[in-house]
Amino acid sequence: MKLSIFILFVAIAFGACNQKNSNLTIKPEAFHQLIDGQQVDLFVLKNKNGIEIAVTNYGGRVVSLLVPDKNGKMEDVVLGYDSLDGYLKADEEYFGASIGRYGNRIAKGTFKLDSIEYKLAINNTPNSLHGGVKGFCKKVWGVTQKAENELELVLVSLDMDEGYPGELQVTMNYKLTDNNEFVITYKAESSKPTVLNLTNHSYFNLHGAGNGDVMDHLLQLNADKYTPVDSTLIPTGNIDPAAGTPFDFTKPVAIGARIKDQNEQLRFGLGYDHNFVINKADEKALALAGSVYEPQSGRYMEVFTTEPGVQFYCGNFLKGINLGKQGKPYKYRTAFCLETQHFPDSPNHPDFPSVVLRPGQIYNSECIYKFSVK
Ligand code: GLA
């Protein structure tokens, strides 16, 4: 108990002194609150190039990410709220959130593992989405600021939490390197056989959050194939070639270039909301998932992952109703997500890469968002 109070004190002290030379507009006080009896705060990571990432341990959320444009002008490129209340009151869009236990959808909220059927909350009719009603994005994570550029977040998810079997111990590490990489690593162990698919749900706009849409951003995906879906966004089970369709991003293409094409998959997704199969020889190797370039600012972001897939979603459900940071509305398609992941609904698709975690095994996953200018 005493040790945890000391760790919290060190963490807050780090946060406070970090704030002195900061370009962040959000105030840590606006995140200082007790939830479920646990302390929530805002923590800031910095590197020597002036990049800053603000994170709250409520949902392990990335609240703000300041990166320079080609002239060195800093801009906050992720969607989020100025205060914890923003996250608590708004409709859940998963801004910057840590997603678990299962990123993406599980069909009809049911799956079988070792002949036992499990039932999850249906929170995205008729399916279960992003871990259920109180997924990892709504839990208070234990937190230790390990250095000015590194944060460790931990969570214990009890057996049958949101219907998932096994007590799960999760450690998530956020590190900002001097190469302008935001490195997210996940480790987890379970007391019983379970399924697991962790991801981060940051929404990016390389013009700056709230500064127009992302239709002009040039997206390239290292993916020759994708997993088409039914009208409820559950994979059909096919793994289709992207070539010759609006899903071919093997060369850089503006996100908006083909989004209005007559295409059943675009109709089902209300735009892009699909899992792409990353080209890699070794399924578990760290590989480039894709990159996004915004020509006006020159900002360039690359995404690397050890996961086999990446969900490309471009804010088709954003409505601009909830006001984001600095009172800016986040309207339709004003951000994109590249959520590194195993494929949606894998527990019901034995042919997809396995998401089963058994006692004694260690779940490992890594995702890197790397920023530069061109
Ligand atoms: C994921 C899903 C989308 C949507 C967003 C959150 O990216 O694939 O359909 O639910 O989360 O709004």
PDB file of N, CA, C and O in Angstrom, residues 233-285:
ATOM      1  N   LEU A 233     -20.840  -5.791 -40.283  1.00  0.00           N
ATOM      2  CA  LEU A 233     -19.380  -5.614 -40.166  1.00  0.00           C
ATOM      3  C   LEU A 233     -18.658  -6.813 -39.561  1.00  0.00           C
ATOM      4  O   LEU A 233     -17.567  -6.694 -39.006  1.00  0.00           O
ATOM      5  N   ILE A 234     -19.291  -7.984 -39.697  1.00  0.00           N
ATOM      6  CA  ILE A 234     -18.641  -9.240 -39.300  1.00  0.00           C
ATOM      7  C   ILE A 234     -18.012  -9.871 -40.552  1.00  0.00           C
ATOM      8  O   ILE A 234     -18.672  -9.961 -41.596  1.00  0.00           O
ATOM      9  N   PRO A 235     -16.746 -10.290 -40.477  1.00  0.00           N
ATOM     10  CA  PRO A 235     -16.109 -10.906 -41.646  1.00  0.00           C
ATOM     11  C   PRO A 235     -16.914 -12.094 -42.191  1.00  0.00           C
ATOM     12  O   PRO A 235     -17.447 -12.894 -41.412  1.00  0.00           O
ATOM     13  N   THR A 236     -16.973 -12.167 -43.520  1.00  0.00           N
ATOM     14  CA  THR A 236     -17.666 -13.297 -44.149  1.00  0.00           C
ATOM     15  C   THR A 236     -16.829 -14.565 -43.996  1.00  0.00           C
ATOM     16  O   THR A 236     -17.332 -15.671 -44.174  1.00  0.00           O
ATOM     17  N   GLY A 237     -15.542 -14.387 -43.696  1.00  0.00           N
ATOM     18  CA  GLY A 237     -14.616 -15.532 -43.627  1.00  0.00           C
ATOM     19  C   GLY A 237     -13.689 -15.559 -44.826  1.00  0.00           C
ATOM     20  O   GLY A 237     -12.646 -16.212 -44.791  1.00  0.00           O
ATOM     21  N   ASN A 238     -14.068 -14.844 -45.888  1.00  0.00           N
ATOM     22  CA  ASN A 238     -13.192 -14.790 -47.063  1.00  0.00           C
ATOM     23  C   ASN A 238     -12.017 -13.856 -46.789  1.00  0.00           C
ATOM     24  O   ASN A 238     -12.129 -12.919 -45.993  1.00  0.00           O
ATOM     25  N   ILE A 239     -10.917 -14.123 -47.482  1.00  0.00           N
ATOM     26  CA  ILE A 239      -9.790 -13.198 -47.480  1.00  0.00           C
ATOM     27  C   ILE A 239      -9.594 -12.831 -48.943  1.00  0.00           C
ATOM     28  O   ILE A 239      -9.150 -13.648 -49.747  1.00  0.00           O
ATOM     29  N   ASP A 240     -10.003 -11.633 -49.305  1.00  0.00           N
ATOM     30  CA  ASP A 240     -10.095 -11.255 -50.721  1.00  0.00           C
ATOM     31  C   ASP A 240      -8.934 -10.377 -51.155  1.00  0.00           C
ATOM     32  O   ASP A 240      -8.421  -9.576 -50.361  1.00  0.00           O
ATOM     33  N   PRO A 241      -8.564 -10.488 -52.444  1.00  0.00           N
ATOM     34  CA  PRO A 241      -7.543  -9.564 -52.956  1.00  0.00           C
ATOM     35  C   PRO A 241      -8.091  -8.151 -53.029  1.00  0.00           C
ATOM     36  O   PRO A 241      -9.277  -7.954 -53.362  1.00  0.00           O
ATOM     37  N   ALA A 242      -7.242  -7.186 -52.690  1.00  0.00           N
ATOM     38  CA  ALA A 242      -7.668  -5.785 -52.737  1.00  0.00           C
ATOM     39  C   ALA A 242      -7.512  -5.205 -54.141  1.00  0.00           C
ATOM     40  O   ALA A 242      -8.201  -4.245 -54.497  1.00  0.00           O
ATOM     41  N   ALA A 243      -6.645  -5.804 -54.941  1.00  0.00           N
ATOM     42  CA  ALA A 243      -6.338  -5.272 -56.279  1.00  0.00           C
ATOM     43  C   ALA A 243      -7.607  -5.095 -57.107  1.00  0.00           C
ATOM     44  O   ALA A 243      -8.498  -5.954 -57.088  1.00  0.00           O
ATOM     45  N   GLY A 244      -7.700  -3.945 -57.770  1.00  0.00           N
ATOM     46  CA  GLY A 244      -8.844  -3.700 -58.635  1.00  0.00           C
ATOM     47  C   GLY A 244     -10.083  -3.234 -57.891  1.00  0.00           C
ATOM     48  O   GLY A 244     -11.160  -3.129 -58.470  1.00  0.00           O
ATOM     49  N   THR A 245      -9.963  -2.987 -56.578  1.00  0.00           N
ATOM     50  CA  THR A 245     -11.105  -2.524 -55.784  1.00  0.00           C
ATOM     51  C   THR A 245     -10.699  -1.231 -55.049  1.00  0.00           C
ATOM     52  O   THR A 245      -9.504  -0.898 -54.986  1.00  0.00           O
ATOM     53  N   PRO A 246     -11.655  -0.517 -54.452  1.00  0.00           N
ATOM     54  CA  PRO A 246     -11.301   0.678 -53.660  1.00  0.00           C
ATOM     55  C   PRO A 246     -10.495   0.340 -52.404  1.00  0.00           C
ATOM     56  O   PRO A 246     -10.128   1.234 -51.649  1.00  0.00           O
ATOM     57  N   PHE A 247     -10.235  -0.956 -52.195  1.00  0.00           N
ATOM     58  CA  PHE A 247      -9.468  -1.386 -51.015  1.00  0.00           C
ATOM     59  C   PHE A 247      -7.989  -1.598 -51.334  1.00  0.00           C
ATOM     60  O   PHE A 247      -7.230  -2.026 -50.467  1.00  0.00           O
ATOM     61  N   ASP A 248      -7.623  -1.267 -52.565  1.00  0.00           N
ATOM     62  CA  ASP A 248      -6.206  -1.386 -52.923  1.00  0.00           C
ATOM     63  C   ASP A 248      -5.483  -0.099 -52.528  1.00  0.00           C
ATOM     64  O   ASP A 248      -5.607   0.928 -53.203  1.00  0.00           O
ATOM     65  N   PHE A 249      -4.759  -0.164 -51.426  1.00  0.00           N
ATOM     66  CA  PHE A 249      -3.940   0.968 -50.959  1.00  0.00           C
ATOM     67  C   PHE A 249      -2.461   0.598 -51.009  1.00  0.00           C
ATOM     68  O   PHE A 249      -1.670   1.123 -50.225  1.00  0.00           O
ATOM     69  N   THR A 250      -2.118  -0.313 -51.906  1.00  0.00           N
ATOM     70  CA  THR A 250      -0.716  -0.730 -51.952  1.00  0.00           C
ATOM     71  C   THR A 250       0.185   0.394 -52.473  1.00  0.00           C
ATOM     72  O   THR A 250       1.381   0.394 -52.224  1.00  0.00           O
ATOM     73  N   LYS A 251      -0.429   1.356 -53.217  1.00  0.00           N
ATOM     74  CA  LYS A 251       0.280   2.602 -53.549  1.00  0.00           C
ATOM     75  C   LYS A 251      -0.479   3.728 -52.861  1.00  0.00           C
ATOM     76  O   LYS A 251      -1.694   3.607 -52.656  1.00  0.00           O
ATOM     77  N   PRO A 252       0.205   4.840 -52.497  1.00  0.00           N
ATOM     78  CA  PRO A 252      -0.501   5.895 -51.760  1.00  0.00           C
ATOM     79  C   PRO A 252      -1.698   6.445 -52.557  1.00  0.00           C
ATOM     80  O   PRO A 252      -1.559   6.760 -53.737  1.00  0.00           O
ATOM     81  N   VAL A 253      -2.842   6.498 -51.906  1.00  0.00           N
ATOM     82  CA  VAL A 253      -4.067   7.025 -52.523  1.00  0.00           C
ATOM     83  C   VAL A 253      -4.772   7.889 -51.480  1.00  0.00           C
ATOM     84  O   VAL A 253      -4.789   7.535 -50.292  1.00  0.00           O
ATOM     85  N   ALA A 254      -5.389   8.996 -51.943  1.00  0.00           N
ATOM     86  CA  ALA A 254      -6.154   9.823 -51.003  1.00  0.00           C
ATOM     87  C   ALA A 254      -7.295   8.985 -50.433  1.00  0.00           C
ATOM     88  O   ALA A 254      -7.972   8.256 -51.167  1.00  0.00           O
ATOM     89  N   ILE A 255      -7.503   9.125 -49.133  1.00  0.00           N
ATOM     90  CA  ILE A 255      -8.566   8.339 -48.480  1.00  0.00           C
ATOM     91  C   ILE A 255      -9.908   8.583 -49.176  1.00  0.00           C
ATOM     92  O   ILE A 255     -10.708   7.674 -49.369  1.00  0.00           O
ATOM     93  N   GLY A 256     -10.119   9.835 -49.593  1.00  0.00           N
ATOM     94  CA  GLY A 256     -11.407  10.190 -50.190  1.00  0.00           C
ATOM     95  C   GLY A 256     -11.546   9.849 -51.669  1.00  0.00           C
ATOM     96  O   GLY A 256     -12.640   9.986 -52.236  1.00  0.00           O
ATOM     97  N   ALA A 257     -10.475   9.390 -52.311  1.00  0.00           N
ATOM     98  CA  ALA A 257     -10.498   9.236 -53.779  1.00  0.00           C
ATOM     99  C   ALA A 257     -11.590   8.288 -54.264  1.00  0.00           C
ATOM    100  O   ALA A 257     -12.225   8.531 -55.285  1.00  0.00           O
ATOM    101  N   ARG A 258     -11.804   7.183 -53.544  1.00  0.00           N
ATOM    102  CA  ARG A 258     -12.755   6.176 -54.051  1.00  0.00           C
ATOM    103  C   ARG A 258     -13.852   5.880 -53.043  1.00  0.00           C
ATOM    104  O   ARG A 258     -14.630   4.950 -53.216  1.00  0.00           O
ATOM    105  N   ILE A 259     -13.909   6.689 -51.979  1.00  0.00           N
ATOM    106  CA  ILE A 259     -14.810   6.352 -50.865  1.00  0.00           C
ATOM    107  C   ILE A 259     -16.292   6.407 -51.265  1.00  0.00           C
ATOM    108  O   ILE A 259     -17.134   5.759 -50.639  1.00  0.00           O
ATOM    109  N   LYS A 260     -16.584   7.158 -52.342  1.00  0.00           N
ATOM    110  CA  LYS A 260     -17.984   7.242 -52.785  1.00  0.00           C
ATOM    111  C   LYS A 260     -18.290   6.288 -53.938  1.00  0.00           C
ATOM    112  O   LYS A 260     -19.366   6.345 -54.522  1.00  0.00           O
ATOM    113  N   ASP A 261     -17.339   5.414 -54.279  1.00  0.00           N
ATOM    114  CA  ASP A 261     -17.579   4.438 -55.351  1.00  0.00           C
ATOM    115  C   ASP A 261     -18.776   3.551 -54.999  1.00  0.00           C
ATOM    116  O   ASP A 261     -19.054   3.296 -53.822  1.00  0.00           O
ATOM    117  N   GLN A 262     -19.455   3.065 -56.040  1.00  0.00           N
ATOM    118  CA  GLN A 262     -20.509   2.072 -55.824  1.00  0.00           C
ATOM    119  C   GLN A 262     -19.823   0.763 -55.492  1.00  0.00           C
ATOM    120  O   GLN A 262     -19.192   0.153 -56.366  1.00  0.00           O
ATOM    121  N   ASN A 263     -19.915   0.347 -54.262  1.00  0.00           N
ATOM    122  CA  ASN A 263     -19.204  -0.860 -53.840  1.00  0.00           C
ATOM    123  C   ASN A 263     -19.914  -1.387 -52.596  1.00  0.00           C
ATOM    124  O   ASN A 263     -20.127  -0.638 -51.639  1.00  0.00           O
ATOM    125  N   GLU A 264     -20.281  -2.649 -52.635  1.00  0.00           N
ATOM    126  CA  GLU A 264     -21.065  -3.207 -51.519  1.00  0.00           C
ATOM    127  C   GLU A 264     -20.325  -3.095 -50.191  1.00  0.00           C
ATOM    128  O   GLU A 264     -20.907  -2.772 -49.154  1.00  0.00           O
ATOM    129  N   GLN A 265     -18.996  -3.344 -50.223  1.00  0.00           N
ATOM    130  CA  GLN A 265     -18.223  -3.282 -48.978  1.00  0.00           C
ATOM    131  C   GLN A 265     -18.191  -1.860 -48.413  1.00  0.00           C
ATOM    132  O   GLN A 265     -18.287  -1.664 -47.206  1.00  0.00           O
ATOM    133  N   LEU A 266     -18.073  -0.871 -49.286  1.00  0.00           N
ATOM    134  CA  LEU A 266     -18.086   0.517 -48.810  1.00  0.00           C
ATOM    135  C   LEU A 266     -19.475   0.868 -48.273  1.00  0.00           C
ATOM    136  O   LEU A 266     -19.617   1.645 -47.320  1.00  0.00           O
ATOM    137  N   ARG A 267     -20.497   0.271 -48.888  1.00  0.00           N
ATOM    138  CA  ARG A 267     -21.868   0.515 -48.420  1.00  0.00           C
ATOM    139  C   ARG A 267     -22.040  -0.087 -47.014  1.00  0.00           C
ATOM    140  O   ARG A 267     -22.527   0.569 -46.110  1.00  0.00           O
ATOM    141  N   PHE A 268     -21.585  -1.311 -46.823  1.00  0.00           N
ATOM    142  CA  PHE A 268     -21.712  -1.959 -45.511  1.00  0.00           C
ATOM    143  C   PHE A 268     -20.937  -1.187 -44.435  1.00  0.00           C
ATOM    144  O   PHE A 268     -21.380  -1.042 -43.312  1.00  0.00           O
ATOM    145  N   GLY A 269     -19.760  -0.702 -44.798  1.00  0.00           N
ATOM    146  CA  GLY A 269     -18.914  -0.022 -43.808  1.00  0.00           C
ATOM    147  C   GLY A 269     -19.259   1.453 -43.648  1.00  0.00           C
ATOM    148  O   GLY A 269     -18.656   2.130 -42.815  1.00  0.00           O
ATOM    149  N   LEU A 270     -20.199   1.940 -44.455  1.00  0.00           N
ATOM    150  CA  LEU A 270     -20.496   3.390 -44.539  1.00  0.00           C
ATOM    151  C   LEU A 270     -19.234   4.159 -44.915  1.00  0.00           C
ATOM    152  O   LEU A 270     -19.043   5.311 -44.528  1.00  0.00           O
ATOM    153  N   GLY A 271     -18.368   3.485 -45.646  1.00  0.00           N
ATOM    154  CA  GLY A 271     -17.048   4.026 -45.985  1.00  0.00           C
ATOM    155  C   GLY A 271     -16.048   2.944 -45.611  1.00  0.00           C
ATOM    156  O   GLY A 271     -16.391   1.758 -45.549  1.00  0.00           O
ATOM    157  N   TYR A 272     -14.817   3.326 -45.319  1.00  0.00           N
ATOM    158  CA  TYR A 272     -13.833   2.322 -44.911  1.00  0.00           C
ATOM    159  C   TYR A 272     -13.975   2.012 -43.424  1.00  0.00           C
ATOM    160  O   TYR A 272     -13.949   2.928 -42.588  1.00  0.00           O
ATOM    161  N   ASP A 273     -14.157   0.749 -43.119  1.00  0.00           N
ATOM    162  CA  ASP A 273     -14.190   0.267 -41.736  1.00  0.00           C
ATOM    163  C   ASP A 273     -13.869  -1.226 -41.818  1.00  0.00           C
ATOM    164  O   ASP A 273     -14.708  -2.074 -41.513  1.00  0.00           O
ATOM    165  N   HIS A 274     -12.662  -1.524 -42.276  1.00  0.00           N
ATOM    166  CA  HIS A 274     -12.313  -2.891 -42.662  1.00  0.00           C
ATOM    167  C   HIS A 274     -10.943  -3.302 -42.136  1.00  0.00           C
ATOM    168  O   HIS A 274     -10.053  -2.466 -41.954  1.00  0.00           O
ATOM    169  N   ASN A 275     -10.810  -4.612 -41.980  1.00  0.00           N
ATOM    170  CA  ASN A 275      -9.542  -5.191 -41.554  1.00  0.00           C
ATOM    171  C   ASN A 275      -8.705  -5.567 -42.776  1.00  0.00           C
ATOM    172  O   ASN A 275      -9.192  -6.266 -43.673  1.00  0.00           O
ATOM    173  N   PHE A 276      -7.479  -5.074 -42.796  1.00  0.00           N
ATOM    174  CA  PHE A 276      -6.554  -5.405 -43.880  1.00  0.00           C
ATOM    175  C   PHE A 276      -5.534  -6.422 -43.367  1.00  0.00           C
ATOM    176  O   PHE A 276      -5.089  -6.340 -42.219  1.00  0.00           O
ATOM    177  N   VAL A 277      -5.179  -7.354 -44.253  1.00  0.00           N
ATOM    178  CA  VAL A 277      -4.245  -8.424 -43.889  1.00  0.00           C
ATOM    179  C   VAL A 277      -2.845  -7.949 -44.260  1.00  0.00           C
ATOM    180  O   VAL A 277      -2.547  -7.742 -45.441  1.00  0.00           O
ATOM    181  N   ILE A 278      -2.024  -7.748 -43.264  1.00  0.00           N
ATOM    182  CA  ILE A 278      -0.696  -7.184 -43.516  1.00  0.00           C
ATOM    183  C   ILE A 278       0.201  -8.212 -44.205  1.00  0.00           C
ATOM    184  O   ILE A 278       0.260  -9.371 -43.783  1.00  0.00           O
ATOM    185  N   ASN A 279       0.873  -7.758 -45.290  1.00  0.00           N
ATOM    186  CA  ASN A 279       1.810  -8.646 -45.999  1.00  0.00           C
ATOM    187  C   ASN A 279       3.012  -8.903 -45.099  1.00  0.00           C
ATOM    188  O   ASN A 279       3.733  -7.962 -44.758  1.00  0.00           O
ATOM    189  N   LYS A 280       3.181 -10.123 -44.687  1.00  0.00           N
ATOM    190  CA  LYS A 280       4.417 -10.459 -43.967  1.00  0.00           C
ATOM    191  C   LYS A 280       4.686 -11.947 -44.081  1.00  0.00           C
ATOM    192  O   LYS A 280       3.746 -12.754 -44.129  1.00  0.00           O
ATOM    193  N   ALA A 281       5.968 -12.269 -44.117  1.00  0.00           N
ATOM    194  CA  ALA A 281       6.352 -13.672 -44.258  1.00  0.00           C
ATOM    195  C   ALA A 281       6.104 -14.393 -42.944  1.00  0.00           C
ATOM    196  O   ALA A 281       5.553 -15.487 -42.901  1.00  0.00           O
ATOM    197  N   ASP A 282       6.488 -13.735 -41.853  1.00  0.00           N
ATOM    198  CA  ASP A 282       6.328 -14.326 -40.530  1.00  0.00           C
ATOM    199  C   ASP A 282       5.212 -13.561 -39.826  1.00  0.00           C
ATOM    200  O   ASP A 282       5.335 -12.366 -39.549  1.00  0.00           O
ATOM    201  N   GLU A 283       4.126 -14.277 -39.528  1.00  0.00           N
ATOM    202  CA  GLU A 283       2.914 -13.655 -38.969  1.00  0.00           C
ATOM    203  C   GLU A 283       3.190 -12.792 -37.730  1.00  0.00           C
ATOM    204  O   GLU A 283       2.531 -11.789 -37.501  1.00  0.00           O
ATOM    205  N   LYS A 284       4.179 -13.183 -36.924  1.00  0.00           N
ATOM    206  CA  LYS A 284       4.406 -12.484 -35.654  1.00  0.00           C
ATOM    207  C   LYS A 284       5.496 -11.418 -35.725  1.00  0.00           C
ATOM    208  O   LYS A 284       5.790 -10.747 -34.735  1.00  0.00           O
ATOM    209  N   ALA A 285       6.107 -11.257 -36.914  1.00  0.00           N
ATOM    210  CA  ALA A 285       7.215 -10.291 -37.029  1.00  0.00           C
ATOM    211  C   ALA A 285       6.696  -8.860 -36.983  1.00  0.00           C
ATOM    212  O   ALA A 285       5.555  -8.588 -37.373  1.00  0.00           O
TER     213      ALA A 285
END
